[in-house]
CSV table of N, CA and C in Angstrom, one decimal:
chain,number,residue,atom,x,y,z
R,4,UNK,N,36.6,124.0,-33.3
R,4,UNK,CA,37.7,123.9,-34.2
R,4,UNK,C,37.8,122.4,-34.6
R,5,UNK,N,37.7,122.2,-36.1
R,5,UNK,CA,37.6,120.8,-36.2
R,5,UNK,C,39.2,120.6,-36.5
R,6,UNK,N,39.6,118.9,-36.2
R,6,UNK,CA,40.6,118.6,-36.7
R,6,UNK,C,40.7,117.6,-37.7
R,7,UNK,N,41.5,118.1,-39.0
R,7,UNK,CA,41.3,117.2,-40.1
R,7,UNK,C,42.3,116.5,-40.6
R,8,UNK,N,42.2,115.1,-40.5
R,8,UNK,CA,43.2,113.7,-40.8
R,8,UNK,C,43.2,113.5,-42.3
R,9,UNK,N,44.5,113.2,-43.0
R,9,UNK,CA,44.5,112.6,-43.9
R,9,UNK,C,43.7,111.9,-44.5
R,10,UNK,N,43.4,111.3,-45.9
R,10,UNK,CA,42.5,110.1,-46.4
R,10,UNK,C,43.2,109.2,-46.3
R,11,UNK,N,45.0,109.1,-46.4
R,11,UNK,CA,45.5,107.7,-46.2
R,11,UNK,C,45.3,106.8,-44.9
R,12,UNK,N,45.6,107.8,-43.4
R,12,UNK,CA,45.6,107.5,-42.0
R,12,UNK,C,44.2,107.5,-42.1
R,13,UNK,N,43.1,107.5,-42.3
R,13,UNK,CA,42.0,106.8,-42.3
R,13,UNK,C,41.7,105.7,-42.7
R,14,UNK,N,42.1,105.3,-44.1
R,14,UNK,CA,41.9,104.4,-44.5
R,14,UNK,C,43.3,102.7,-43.9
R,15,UNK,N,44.0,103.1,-44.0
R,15,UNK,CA,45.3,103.0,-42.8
R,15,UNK,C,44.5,102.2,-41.6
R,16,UNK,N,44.2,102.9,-40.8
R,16,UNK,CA,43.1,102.6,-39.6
R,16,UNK,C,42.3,101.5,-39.9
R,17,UNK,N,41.2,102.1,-41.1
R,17,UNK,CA,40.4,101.4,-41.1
R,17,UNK,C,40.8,99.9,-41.5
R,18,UNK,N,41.5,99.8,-41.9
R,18,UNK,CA,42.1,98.1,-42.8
R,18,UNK,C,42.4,97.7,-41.5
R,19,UNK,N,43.4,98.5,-41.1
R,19,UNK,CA,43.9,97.7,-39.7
R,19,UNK,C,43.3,97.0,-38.6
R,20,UNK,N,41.7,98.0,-38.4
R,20,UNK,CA,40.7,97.5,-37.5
R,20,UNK,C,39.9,96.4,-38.4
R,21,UNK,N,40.0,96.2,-39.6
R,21,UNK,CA,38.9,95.0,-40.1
R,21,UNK,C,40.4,93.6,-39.6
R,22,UNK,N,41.5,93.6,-39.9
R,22,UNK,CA,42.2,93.0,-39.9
R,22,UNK,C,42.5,92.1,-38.5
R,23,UNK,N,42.6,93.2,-37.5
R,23,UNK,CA,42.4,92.8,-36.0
R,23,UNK,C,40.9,92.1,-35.5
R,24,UNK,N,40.2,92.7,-36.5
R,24,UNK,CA,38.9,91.8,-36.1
R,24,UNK,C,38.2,90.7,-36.6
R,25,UNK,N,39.1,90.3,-37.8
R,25,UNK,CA,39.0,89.3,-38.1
R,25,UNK,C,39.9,88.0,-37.3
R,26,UNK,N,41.6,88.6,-37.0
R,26,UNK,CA,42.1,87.9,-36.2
R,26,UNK,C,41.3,87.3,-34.9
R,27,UNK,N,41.3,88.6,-34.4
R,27,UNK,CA,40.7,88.4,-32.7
R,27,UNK,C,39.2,87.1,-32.9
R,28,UNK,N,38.2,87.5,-34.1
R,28,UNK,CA,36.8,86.7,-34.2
R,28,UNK,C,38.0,85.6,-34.5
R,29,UNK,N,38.9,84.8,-35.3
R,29,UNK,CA,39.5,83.6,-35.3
R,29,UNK,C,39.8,82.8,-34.6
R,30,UNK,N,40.5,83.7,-33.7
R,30,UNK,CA,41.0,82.9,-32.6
R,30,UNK,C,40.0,82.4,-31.2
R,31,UNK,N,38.5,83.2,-31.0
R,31,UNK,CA,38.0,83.3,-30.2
R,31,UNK,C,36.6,82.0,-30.3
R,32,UNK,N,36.8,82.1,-32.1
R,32,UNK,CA,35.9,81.1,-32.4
R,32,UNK,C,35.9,80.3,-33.6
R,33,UNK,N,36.9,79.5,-33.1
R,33,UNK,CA,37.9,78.5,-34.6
R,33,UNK,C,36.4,77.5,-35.2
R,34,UNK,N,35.4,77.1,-34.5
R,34,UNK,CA,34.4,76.6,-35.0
R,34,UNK,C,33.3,77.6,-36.4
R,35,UNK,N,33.8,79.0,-36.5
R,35,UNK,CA,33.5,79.7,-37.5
R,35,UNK,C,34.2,79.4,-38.7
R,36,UNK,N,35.7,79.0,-38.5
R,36,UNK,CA,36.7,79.5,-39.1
R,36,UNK,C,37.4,78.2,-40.2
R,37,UNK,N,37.2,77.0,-39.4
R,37,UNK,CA,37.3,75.3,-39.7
R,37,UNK,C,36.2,74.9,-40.3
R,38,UNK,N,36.4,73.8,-41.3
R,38,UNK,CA,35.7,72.9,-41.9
R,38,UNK,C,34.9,72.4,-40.6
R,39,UNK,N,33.8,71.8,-41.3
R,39,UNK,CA,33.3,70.8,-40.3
R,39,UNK,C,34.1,69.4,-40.3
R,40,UNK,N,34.2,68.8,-39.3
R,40,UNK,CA,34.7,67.7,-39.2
R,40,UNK,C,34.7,66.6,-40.0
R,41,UNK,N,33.0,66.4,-40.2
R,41,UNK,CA,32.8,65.1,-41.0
R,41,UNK,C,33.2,65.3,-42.8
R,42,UNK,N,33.2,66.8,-43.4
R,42,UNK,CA,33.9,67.2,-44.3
R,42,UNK,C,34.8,66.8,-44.6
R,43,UNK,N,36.2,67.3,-43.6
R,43,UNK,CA,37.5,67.1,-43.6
R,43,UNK,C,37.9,66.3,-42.8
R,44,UNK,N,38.6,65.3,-42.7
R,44,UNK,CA,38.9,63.5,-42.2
R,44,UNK,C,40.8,63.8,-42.7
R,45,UNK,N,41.2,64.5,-41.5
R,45,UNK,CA,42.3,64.9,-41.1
R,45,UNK,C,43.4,63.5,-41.4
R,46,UNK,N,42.5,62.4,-40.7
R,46,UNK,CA,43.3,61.6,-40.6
R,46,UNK,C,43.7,60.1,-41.9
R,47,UNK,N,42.8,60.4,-42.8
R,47,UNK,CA,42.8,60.1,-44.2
R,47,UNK,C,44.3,60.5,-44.9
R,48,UNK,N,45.3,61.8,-44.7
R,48,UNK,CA,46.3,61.8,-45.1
R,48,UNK,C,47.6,62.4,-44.3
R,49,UNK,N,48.2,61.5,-43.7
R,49,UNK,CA,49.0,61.2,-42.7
R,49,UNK,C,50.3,61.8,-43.4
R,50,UNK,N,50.8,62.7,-42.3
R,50,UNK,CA,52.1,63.3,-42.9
R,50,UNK,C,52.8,61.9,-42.2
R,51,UNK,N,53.1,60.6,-42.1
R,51,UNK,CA,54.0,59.8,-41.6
R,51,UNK,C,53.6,58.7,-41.9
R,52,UNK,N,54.3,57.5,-42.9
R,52,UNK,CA,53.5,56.2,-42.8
R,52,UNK,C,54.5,55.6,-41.7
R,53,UNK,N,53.5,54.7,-40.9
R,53,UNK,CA,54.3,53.7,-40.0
R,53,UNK,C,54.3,52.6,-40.6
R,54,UNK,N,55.3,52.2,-41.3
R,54,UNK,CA,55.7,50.4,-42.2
R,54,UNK,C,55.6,49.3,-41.0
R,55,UNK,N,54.7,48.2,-41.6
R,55,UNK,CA,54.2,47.2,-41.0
R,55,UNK,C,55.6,46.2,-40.6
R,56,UNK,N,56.3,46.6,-41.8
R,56,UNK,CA,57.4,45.3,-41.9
R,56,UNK,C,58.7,46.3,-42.5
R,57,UNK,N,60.1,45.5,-41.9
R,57,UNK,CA,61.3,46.3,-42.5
R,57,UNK,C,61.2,46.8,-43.8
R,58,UNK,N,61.8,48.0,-44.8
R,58,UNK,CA,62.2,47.9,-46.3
R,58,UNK,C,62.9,46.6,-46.8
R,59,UNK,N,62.6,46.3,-48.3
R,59,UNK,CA,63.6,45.1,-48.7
R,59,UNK,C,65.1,45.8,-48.5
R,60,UNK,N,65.6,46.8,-48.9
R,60,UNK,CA,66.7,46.9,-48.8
R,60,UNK,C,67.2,47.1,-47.4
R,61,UNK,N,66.6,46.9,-46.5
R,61,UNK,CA,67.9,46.2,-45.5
R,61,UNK,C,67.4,45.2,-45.1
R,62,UNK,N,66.6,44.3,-45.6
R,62,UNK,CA,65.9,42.7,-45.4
R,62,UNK,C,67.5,42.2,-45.6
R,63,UNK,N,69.0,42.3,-46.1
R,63,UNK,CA,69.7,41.4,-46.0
R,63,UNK,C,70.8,41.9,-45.5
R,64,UNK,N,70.4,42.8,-44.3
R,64,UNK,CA,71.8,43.4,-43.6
R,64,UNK,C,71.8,42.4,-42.4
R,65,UNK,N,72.9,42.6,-42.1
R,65,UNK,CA,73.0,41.5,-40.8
R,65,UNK,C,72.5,42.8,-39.0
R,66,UNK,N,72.1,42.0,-38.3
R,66,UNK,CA,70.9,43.3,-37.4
R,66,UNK,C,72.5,43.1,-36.4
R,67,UNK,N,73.2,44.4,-36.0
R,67,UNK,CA,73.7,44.5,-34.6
R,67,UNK,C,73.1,45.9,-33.9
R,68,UNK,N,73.7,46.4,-33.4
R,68,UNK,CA,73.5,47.5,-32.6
R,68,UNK,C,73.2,48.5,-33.2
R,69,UNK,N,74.0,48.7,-34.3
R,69,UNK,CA,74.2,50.4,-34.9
R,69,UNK,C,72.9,50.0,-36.2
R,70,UNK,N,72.7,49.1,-36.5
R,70,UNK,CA,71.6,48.8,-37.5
R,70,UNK,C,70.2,48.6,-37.1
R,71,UNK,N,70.0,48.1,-35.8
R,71,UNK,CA,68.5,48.5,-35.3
R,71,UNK,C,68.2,49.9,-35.3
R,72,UNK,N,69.5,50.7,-35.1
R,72,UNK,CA,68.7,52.1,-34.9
R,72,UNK,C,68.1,52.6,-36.5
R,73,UNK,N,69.4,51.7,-37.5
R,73,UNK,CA,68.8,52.5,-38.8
R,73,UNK,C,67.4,51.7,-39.0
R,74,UNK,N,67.5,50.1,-38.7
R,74,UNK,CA,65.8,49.9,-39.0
R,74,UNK,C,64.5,50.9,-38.4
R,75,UNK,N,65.2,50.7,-37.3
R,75,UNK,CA,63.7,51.6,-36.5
R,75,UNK,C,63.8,53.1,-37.2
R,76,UNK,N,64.7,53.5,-37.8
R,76,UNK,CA,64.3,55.2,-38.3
R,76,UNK,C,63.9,54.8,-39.8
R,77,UNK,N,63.7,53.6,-40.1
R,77,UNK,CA,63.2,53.4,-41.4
R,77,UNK,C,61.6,52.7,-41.2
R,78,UNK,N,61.6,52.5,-40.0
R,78,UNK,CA,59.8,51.9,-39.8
R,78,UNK,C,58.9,52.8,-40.0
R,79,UNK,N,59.0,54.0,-40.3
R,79,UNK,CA,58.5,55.5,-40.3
R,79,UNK,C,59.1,56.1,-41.5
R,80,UNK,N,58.3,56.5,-42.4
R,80,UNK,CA,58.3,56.8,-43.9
R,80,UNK,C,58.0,58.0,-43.9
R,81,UNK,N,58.5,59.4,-44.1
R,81,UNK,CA,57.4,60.8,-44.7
R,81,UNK,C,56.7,61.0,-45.6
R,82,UNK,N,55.8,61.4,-45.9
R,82,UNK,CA,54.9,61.5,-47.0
R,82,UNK,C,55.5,62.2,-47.8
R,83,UNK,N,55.7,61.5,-49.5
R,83,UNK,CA,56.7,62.2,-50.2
R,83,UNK,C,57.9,61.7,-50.4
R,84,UNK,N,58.5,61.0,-49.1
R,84,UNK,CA,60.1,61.3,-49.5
R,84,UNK,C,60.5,60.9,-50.2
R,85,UNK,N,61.7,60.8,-50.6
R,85,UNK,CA,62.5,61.1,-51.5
R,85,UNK,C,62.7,59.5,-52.1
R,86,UNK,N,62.8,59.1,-53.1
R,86,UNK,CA,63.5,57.2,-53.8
R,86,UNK,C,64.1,57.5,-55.0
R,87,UNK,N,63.9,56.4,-55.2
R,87,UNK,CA,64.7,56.4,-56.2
R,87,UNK,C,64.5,54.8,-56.7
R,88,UNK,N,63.8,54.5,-58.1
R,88,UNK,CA,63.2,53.0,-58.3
R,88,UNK,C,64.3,51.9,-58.5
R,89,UNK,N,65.7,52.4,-59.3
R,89,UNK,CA,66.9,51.2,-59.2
R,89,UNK,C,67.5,51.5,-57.7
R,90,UNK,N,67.9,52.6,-56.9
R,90,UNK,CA,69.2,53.1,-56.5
R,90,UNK,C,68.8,52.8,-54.8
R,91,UNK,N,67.6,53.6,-54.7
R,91,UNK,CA,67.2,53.9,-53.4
R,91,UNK,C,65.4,53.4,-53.5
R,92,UNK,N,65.4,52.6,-53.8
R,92,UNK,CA,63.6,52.5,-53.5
R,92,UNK,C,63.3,51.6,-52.4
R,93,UNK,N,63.1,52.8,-51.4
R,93,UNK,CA,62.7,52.2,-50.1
R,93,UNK,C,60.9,52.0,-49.7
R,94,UNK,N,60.2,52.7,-51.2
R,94,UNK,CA,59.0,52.1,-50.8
R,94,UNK,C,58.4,50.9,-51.9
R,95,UNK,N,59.1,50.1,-52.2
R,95,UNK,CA,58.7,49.4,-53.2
R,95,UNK,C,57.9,48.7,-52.7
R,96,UNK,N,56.6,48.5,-53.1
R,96,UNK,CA,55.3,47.9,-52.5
R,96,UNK,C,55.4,47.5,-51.1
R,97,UNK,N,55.6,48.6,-50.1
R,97,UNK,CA,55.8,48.3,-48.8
R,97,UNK,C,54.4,48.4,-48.1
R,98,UNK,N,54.1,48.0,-47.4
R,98,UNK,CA,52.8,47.9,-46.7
R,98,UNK,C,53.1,49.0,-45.5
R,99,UNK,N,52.2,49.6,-45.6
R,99,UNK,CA,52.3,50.6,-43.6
R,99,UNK,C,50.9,51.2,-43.2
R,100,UNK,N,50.8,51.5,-42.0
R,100,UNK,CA,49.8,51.8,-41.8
R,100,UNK,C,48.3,50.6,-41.3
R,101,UNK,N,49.3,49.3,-41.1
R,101,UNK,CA,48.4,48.3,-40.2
R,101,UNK,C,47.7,47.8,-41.9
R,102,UNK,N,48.3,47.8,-43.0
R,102,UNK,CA,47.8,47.3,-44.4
R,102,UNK,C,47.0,48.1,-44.9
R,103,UNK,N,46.5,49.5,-44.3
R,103,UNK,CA,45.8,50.5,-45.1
R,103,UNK,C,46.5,51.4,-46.0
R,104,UNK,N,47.5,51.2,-46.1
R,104,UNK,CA,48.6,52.1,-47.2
R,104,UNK,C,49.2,50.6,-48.0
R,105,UNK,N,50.0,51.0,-49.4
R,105,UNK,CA,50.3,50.2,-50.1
R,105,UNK,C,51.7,51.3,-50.6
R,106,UNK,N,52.6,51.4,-50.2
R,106,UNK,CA,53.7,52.4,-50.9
R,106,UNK,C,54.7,52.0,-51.9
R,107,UNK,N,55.0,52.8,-53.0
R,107,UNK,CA,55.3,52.6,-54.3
R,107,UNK,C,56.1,53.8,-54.8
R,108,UNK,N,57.1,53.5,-55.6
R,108,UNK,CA,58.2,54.5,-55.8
R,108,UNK,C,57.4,55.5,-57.3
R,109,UNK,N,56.8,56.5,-57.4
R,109,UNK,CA,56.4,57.3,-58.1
R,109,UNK,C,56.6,58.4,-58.4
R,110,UNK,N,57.5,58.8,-59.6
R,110,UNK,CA,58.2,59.8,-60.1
R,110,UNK,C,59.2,60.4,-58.2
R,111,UNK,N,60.0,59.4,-58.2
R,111,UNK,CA,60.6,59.7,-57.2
R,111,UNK,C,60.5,60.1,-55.9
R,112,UNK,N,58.8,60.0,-56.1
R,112,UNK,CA,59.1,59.8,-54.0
R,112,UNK,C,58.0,58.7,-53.8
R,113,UNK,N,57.9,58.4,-52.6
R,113,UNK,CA,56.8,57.6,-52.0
R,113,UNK,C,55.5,57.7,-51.9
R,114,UNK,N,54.8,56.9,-52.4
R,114,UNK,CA,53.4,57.7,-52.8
R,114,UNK,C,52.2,56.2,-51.8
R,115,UNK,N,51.5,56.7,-51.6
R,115,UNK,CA,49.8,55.4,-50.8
R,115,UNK,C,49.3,55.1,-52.2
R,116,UNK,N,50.1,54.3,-53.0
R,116,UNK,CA,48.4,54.0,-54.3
R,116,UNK,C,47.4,53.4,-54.1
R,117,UNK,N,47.4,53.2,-52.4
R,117,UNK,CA,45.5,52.6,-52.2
R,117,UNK,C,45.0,53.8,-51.7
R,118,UNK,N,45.5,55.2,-52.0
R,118,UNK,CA,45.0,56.1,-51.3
R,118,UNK,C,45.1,57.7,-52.2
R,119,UNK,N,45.9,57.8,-53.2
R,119,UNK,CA,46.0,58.8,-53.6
R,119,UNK,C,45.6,58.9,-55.0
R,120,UNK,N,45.1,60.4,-55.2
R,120,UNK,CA,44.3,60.5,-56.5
R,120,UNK,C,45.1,60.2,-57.4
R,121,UNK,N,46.5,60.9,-57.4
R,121,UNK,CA,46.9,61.1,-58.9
R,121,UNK,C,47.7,59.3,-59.1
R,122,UNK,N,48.0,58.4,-58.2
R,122,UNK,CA,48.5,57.5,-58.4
R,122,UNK,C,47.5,56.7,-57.4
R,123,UNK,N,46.2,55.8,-58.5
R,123,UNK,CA,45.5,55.3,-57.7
R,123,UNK,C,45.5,53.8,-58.3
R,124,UNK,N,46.2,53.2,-57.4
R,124,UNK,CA,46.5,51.6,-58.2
R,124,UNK,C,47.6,51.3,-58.4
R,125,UNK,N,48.5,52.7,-59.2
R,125,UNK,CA,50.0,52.3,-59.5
R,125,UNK,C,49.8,53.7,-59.8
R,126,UNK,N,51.3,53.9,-60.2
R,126,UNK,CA,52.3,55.0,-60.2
R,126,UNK,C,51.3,55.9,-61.8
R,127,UNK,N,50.8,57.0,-61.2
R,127,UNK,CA,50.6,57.9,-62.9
R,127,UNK,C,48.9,57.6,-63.3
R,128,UNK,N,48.3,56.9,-63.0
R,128,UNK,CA,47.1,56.6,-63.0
R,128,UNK,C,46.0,57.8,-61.5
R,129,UNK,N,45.8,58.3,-62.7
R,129,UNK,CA,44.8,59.6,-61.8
R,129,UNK,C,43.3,59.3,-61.9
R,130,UNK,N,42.3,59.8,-61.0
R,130,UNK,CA,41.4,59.3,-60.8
R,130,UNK,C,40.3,60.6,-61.2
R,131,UNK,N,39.0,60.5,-61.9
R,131,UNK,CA,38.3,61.4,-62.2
R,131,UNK,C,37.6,62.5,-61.6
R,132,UNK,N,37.4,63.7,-62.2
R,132,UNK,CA,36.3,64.6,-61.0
R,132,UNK,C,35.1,63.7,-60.8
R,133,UNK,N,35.4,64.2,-59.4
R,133,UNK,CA,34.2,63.7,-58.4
R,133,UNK,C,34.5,62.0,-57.8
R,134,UNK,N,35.4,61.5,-58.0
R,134,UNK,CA,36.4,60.6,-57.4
R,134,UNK,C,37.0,60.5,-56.6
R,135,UNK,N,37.5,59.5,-55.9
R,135,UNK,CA,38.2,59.2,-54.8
R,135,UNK,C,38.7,57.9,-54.8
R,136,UNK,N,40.2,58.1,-54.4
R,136,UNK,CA,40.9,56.6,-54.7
R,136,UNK,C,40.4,55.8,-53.5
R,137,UNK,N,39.6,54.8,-53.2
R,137,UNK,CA,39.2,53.8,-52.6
R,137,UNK,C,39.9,52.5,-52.5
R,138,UNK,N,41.1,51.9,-51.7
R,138,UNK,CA,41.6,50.7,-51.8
R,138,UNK,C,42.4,50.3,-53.2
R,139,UNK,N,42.7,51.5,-53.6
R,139,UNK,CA,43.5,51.5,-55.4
R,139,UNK,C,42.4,51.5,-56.2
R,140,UNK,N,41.3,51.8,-56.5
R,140,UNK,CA,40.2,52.1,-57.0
R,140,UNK,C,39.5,53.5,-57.3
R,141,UNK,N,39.5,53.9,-58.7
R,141,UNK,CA,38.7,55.4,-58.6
R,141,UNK,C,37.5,55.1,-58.3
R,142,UNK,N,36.5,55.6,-57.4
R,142,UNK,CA,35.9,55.4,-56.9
R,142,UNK,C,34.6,56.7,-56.9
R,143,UNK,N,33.7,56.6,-57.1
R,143,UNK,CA,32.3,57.9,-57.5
R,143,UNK,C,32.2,57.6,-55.8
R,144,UNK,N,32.3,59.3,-55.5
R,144,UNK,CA,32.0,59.0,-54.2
R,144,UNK,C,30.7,59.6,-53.5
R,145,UNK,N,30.0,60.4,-54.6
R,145,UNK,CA,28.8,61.5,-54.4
R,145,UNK,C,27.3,60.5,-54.4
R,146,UNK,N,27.5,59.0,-55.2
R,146,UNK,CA,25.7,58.4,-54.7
R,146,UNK,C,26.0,57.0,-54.8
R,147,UNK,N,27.3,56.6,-54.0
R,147,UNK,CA,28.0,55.6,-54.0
R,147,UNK,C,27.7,55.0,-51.9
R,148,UNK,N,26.7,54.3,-51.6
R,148,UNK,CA,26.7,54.2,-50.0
R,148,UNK,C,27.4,53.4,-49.7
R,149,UNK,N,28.5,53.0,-50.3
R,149,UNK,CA,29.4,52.5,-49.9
R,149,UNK,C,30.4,53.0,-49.6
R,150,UNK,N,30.6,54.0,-50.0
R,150,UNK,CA,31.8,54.9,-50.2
R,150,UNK,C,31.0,56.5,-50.1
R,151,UNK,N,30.4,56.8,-49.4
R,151,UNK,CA,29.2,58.2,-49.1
R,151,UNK,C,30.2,59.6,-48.8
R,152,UNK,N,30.6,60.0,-49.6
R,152,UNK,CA,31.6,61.3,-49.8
R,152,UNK,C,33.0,61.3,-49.3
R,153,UNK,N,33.1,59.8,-48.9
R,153,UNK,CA,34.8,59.7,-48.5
R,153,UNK,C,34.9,57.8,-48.1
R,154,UNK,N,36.1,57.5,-49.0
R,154,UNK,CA,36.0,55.6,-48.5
R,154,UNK,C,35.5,55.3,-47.3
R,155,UNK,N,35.2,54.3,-47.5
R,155,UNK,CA,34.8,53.3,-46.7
R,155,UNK,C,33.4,54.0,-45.5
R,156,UNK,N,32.9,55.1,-45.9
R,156,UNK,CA,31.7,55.6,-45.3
R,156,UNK,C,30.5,55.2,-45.9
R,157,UNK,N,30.1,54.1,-44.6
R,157,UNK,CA,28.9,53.5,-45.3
R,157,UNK,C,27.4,54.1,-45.1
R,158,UNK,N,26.3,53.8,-45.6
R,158,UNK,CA,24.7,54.6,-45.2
R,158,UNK,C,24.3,53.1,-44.7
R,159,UNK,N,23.2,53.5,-43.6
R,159,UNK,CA,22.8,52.5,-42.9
R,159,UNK,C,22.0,51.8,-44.3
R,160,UNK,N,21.4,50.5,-43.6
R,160,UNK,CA,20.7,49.9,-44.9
R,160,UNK,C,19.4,50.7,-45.6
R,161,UNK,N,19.0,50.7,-46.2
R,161,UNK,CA,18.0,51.2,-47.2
R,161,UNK,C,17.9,53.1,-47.2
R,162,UNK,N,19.6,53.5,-46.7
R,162,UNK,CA,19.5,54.7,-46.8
R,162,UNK,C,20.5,55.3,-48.1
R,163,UNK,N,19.8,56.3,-48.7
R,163,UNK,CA,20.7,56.1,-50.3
R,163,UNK,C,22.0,57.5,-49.8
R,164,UNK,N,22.7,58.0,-50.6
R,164,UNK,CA,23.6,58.5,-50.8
R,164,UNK,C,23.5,59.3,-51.4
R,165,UNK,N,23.3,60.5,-51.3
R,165,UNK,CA,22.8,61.5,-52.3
R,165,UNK,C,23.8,63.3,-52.1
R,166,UNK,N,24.8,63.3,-53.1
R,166,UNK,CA,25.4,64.2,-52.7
R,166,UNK,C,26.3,64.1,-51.8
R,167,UNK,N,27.1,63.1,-51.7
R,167,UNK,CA,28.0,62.5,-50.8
R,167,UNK,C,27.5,62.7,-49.7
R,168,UNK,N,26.5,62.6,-48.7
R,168,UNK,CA,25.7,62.6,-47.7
R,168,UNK,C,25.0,61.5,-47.6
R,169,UNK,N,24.6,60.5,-46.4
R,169,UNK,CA,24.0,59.9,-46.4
R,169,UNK,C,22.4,60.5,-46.1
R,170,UNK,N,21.1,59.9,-47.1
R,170,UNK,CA,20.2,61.0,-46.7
R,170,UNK,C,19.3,59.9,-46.0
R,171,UNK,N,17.8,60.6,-45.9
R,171,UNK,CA,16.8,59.5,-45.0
R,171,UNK,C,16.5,58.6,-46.1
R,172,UNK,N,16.3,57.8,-45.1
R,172,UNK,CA,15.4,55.9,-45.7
R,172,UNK,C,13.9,56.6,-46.2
């Protein structure tokens, strides 16, 4: 006596088991699942700048108790937040990040223009395919050994750049 299942509860099933097995393969082996490391350079864009030096706008408050807390919650910037260029511009060419960031008030939030494509240099200045903002500079970054598929990645000497890779001498 056979027993005969629907076409939907089959197919039902079947989704469900590809779905679980691609979870379960994910979780068991995230090195399938992740970029390679030297690809992706996680730490290139920082959900948080840490400001080297106060904002101007509390450079002329007088410091007591209740105002160190507001400086210290202003030494830490989010990526993005919020300004404003007359009203509130708390990133007006603020330095953070140990002088690796340059922050600048751009279409209203806080932007790295030594670091980001679409505002590379200053506010609204985008950077070409196959580019990369390098120290506020668009920057060719694919047979460039100075700059070898991401700033400041250099090729040893007499080794060229080829394909944003450094290749053999």
């Amino acid at each position: 006596m056979a027993i005969k299942l629907p076409n939907t509860f089959i197919k039902a099933t079947s989704l469900l088991s590809l779905i679980l097995y691609f979870l379960i393969t994910a979780t068991l082996s995230p090195t399938l699942v992740l970029a390679d490391e030297d690809v992706v350079d996680q730490d290139e864009d920082p959900e948080y700048y840490i400001l080297d030096e106060a904002p101007s706008i509390l450079s002329n408050m007088t410091i007591s108790s209740k105002t160190r807390l507001l400086v210290s919650q202003y030494k830490k910037i989010k990526k993005g937040m919020r300004c404003h260029v007359v009203s509130y511009n708390i990133c007006n060419g603020v330095k953070a990040n140990n002088g690796t960031s340059l922050l600048n008030c751009c279409k209203k939030h806080c932007r790295n223009i030594l670091g980001d494509m679409n505002n590379c240099g200053r506010c609204g200045h985008k950077c070409g395919f196959g580019q990369r903002c390098c120290g506020g500079v668009c920057t060719y970054v694919n047979f460039n050994p100075n700059h070898c598929g991401k700033c400041t990645r250099k090729c040893a000497s007499g080794v060229k750049c080829e394909y944003g890779y450094c290749g053999y001498a």
